[in-house]
C-alpha positions as a printed NumPy array, in Angstrom:
array([[ -1.667,  12.447,  -6.136],
       [ -5.114,  11.297,  -6.287],
       [ -6.24 ,   9.175,  -2.642],
       [ -7.692,   5.638,  -3.941],
       [-10.678,   4.401,  -1.659],
       [-12.296,   1.472,  -1.401],
       [-13.628,  -1.556,   0.792],
       [-17.315,  -0.705,  -0.135],
       [-19.811,  -3.404,  -0.529],
       [-23.222,  -4.82 ,   0.8  ],
       [-24.342,  -6.1  ,   4.207],
       [-26.86 ,  -6.773,   6.153],
       [-28.184,  -3.898,   8.919],
       [-26.007,  -4.536,  11.905],
       [-22.975,  -5.068,   9.981],
       [-19.623,  -4.019,   9.872],
       [-17.085,  -2.803,   6.434],
       [-13.763,  -1.455,   6.875],
       [-13.288,   1.191,   3.954],
       [ -9.258,   2.156,   3.271],
       [ -8.115,   5.378,   1.492],
       [ -4.407,   5.151,  -0.051],
       [ -2.651,   8.47 ,  -0.75 ],
       [  0.219,   9.818,  -1.773],
       [  1.206,  11.047,   0.887],
       [  0.595,  12.34 ,   5.073],
       [ -1.736,  14.624,   4.735],
       [ -5.44 ,  15.368,   6.92 ],
       [ -8.13 ,  13.103,   5.698],
       [-11.754,  13.711,   5.618],
       [-14.149,  11.097,   4.665],
       [-17.442,  12.179,   3.125],
       [-20.853,  10.419,   1.851],
       [-23.651,  10.816,  -0.559],
       [-26.572,   9.239,  -1.501],
       [-28.819,   9.405,  -3.943],
       [-30.596,  13.235,  -4.338],
       [-29.364,  14.18 ,  -1.214],
       [-26.471,  16.218,  -0.406],
       [-22.481,  15.384,   0.308],
       [-22.128,  15.107,   3.681],
       [-19.506,  14.497,   6.509],
       [-18.597,  11.769,   8.007],
       [-15.222,  11.707,   9.979],
       [-11.736,  12.942,   9.659],
       [ -8.74 ,  13.232,  11.076],
       [ -5.367,  14.832,  10.968],
       [ -1.421,  14.45 ,  10.147],
       [ -0.353,  12.316,  13.583],
       [ -3.666,  11.204,  14.677],
       [ -3.592,  13.833,  17.405],
       [ -7.225,  14.949,  16.2  ],
       [-10.477,  12.925,  14.794],
       [-14.133,  14.262,  14.794],
       [-17.103,  13.084,  13.235],
       [-20.793,  13.558,  12.009],
       [-23.112,  13.39 ,  14.694],
       [-24.971,  10.716,  12.677],
       [-22.175,   8.255,  12.542],
       [-20.986,   8.824,  15.715],
       [-20.119,   5.82 ,  18.642],
       [-20.316,   3.702,  15.412],
       [-17.631,   4.648,  12.977],
       [-14.079,   5.286,  13.48 ],
       [-11.469,   6.786,  11.866],
       [ -7.563,   6.003,  12.045],
       [ -4.644,   5.699,   9.963],
       [ -1.239,   4.061,   9.33 ],
       [  1.143,   6.556,   8.207],
       [  3.674,   3.684,   7.187],
       [  0.981,   2.998,   4.512],
       [  0.125,   6.383,   3.883],
       [ -3.304,   4.592,   4.073],
       [ -6.28 ,   6.071,   6.446],
       [ -9.121,   3.726,   7.387],
       [-12.925,   4.334,   8.033],
       [-14.202,   1.387,  10.75 ],
       [-18.638,   0.567,   9.988],
       [-20.026,  -0.838,  12.111],
       [-23.384,  -1.064,  13.439],
       [-24.449,  -0.557,  10.091],
       [-27.996,   1.368,   8.686],
       [-29.426,   1.29 ,   5.912],
       [-29.584,   4.957,   6.359],
       [-25.393,   4.737,   6.25 ],
       [-26.194,   3.65 ,   2.332],
       [-24.317,   6.174,   0.019],
       [-21.14 ,   6.333,  -1.99 ],
       [-18.088,   7.135,   0.245],
       [-15.598,   9.237,  -0.674],
       [-12.126,  10.05 ,   0.76 ],
       [-10.347,  12.845,   0.577],
       [ -7.439,  14.732,   1.04 ],
       [ -6.068,  18.368,   2.33 ],
       [ -2.341,  19.358,  -0.041],
       [ -1.535,  22.719,   2.069],
       [ -2.821,  22.255,   5.471],
       [ -2.561,  20.505,   8.276],
       [ -5.622,  20.357,   9.948],
       [ -8.628,  18.57 ,   8.463],
       [-12.265,  20.315,   7.88 ],
       [-16.036,  19.218,   7.599],
       [-16.67 ,  21.402,   4.5  ],
       [-15.807,  19.633,   0.962],
       [-14.67 ,  22.868,   0.134],
       [-11.554,  23.142,   1.859],
       [-10.573,  19.973,   0.864],
       [ -8.057,  19.461,  -2.088],
       [ -8.508,  16.19 ,  -4.138],
       [-10.985,  13.393,  -3.648],
       [-10.763,   9.78 ,  -4.607],
       [-13.335,   7.947,  -7.068],
       [-15.513,   6.872,  -4.241],
       [-16.884,   3.442,  -2.805],
       [-20.293,   2.593,  -2.574],
       [-21.545,   1.042,   0.708],
       [-25.285,  -0.548,   0.26 ],
       [-26.939,  -1.796,   4.153],
       [-29.538,  -4.145,   3.728],
       [-32.482,  -4.455,   6.004]])
């Protein structure tokens, strides 16, 4: 049931990366990130049917979340990356709800995280 996140890496400022999260079913999914010494931060979320998406203030207009339910995969397209986007990115799924949340505690299962490093 644990989702698997992958796609992180090292990229120069202004570049792009695409993260993917593969789950065992079709669930609302949220992406969060955590930089060293900082709290976990909400990045983006998507409902089961893609009808509703939401972004954190710091990524709005630069990051885009989408999903392919045939493959149980959620993507996070990250553009115009900045050094402050450097963090471990986690995807999480809500197993017993049809809606997303910005609150980490409302997610039931978490992926292992993937490191994104943006060099300036």
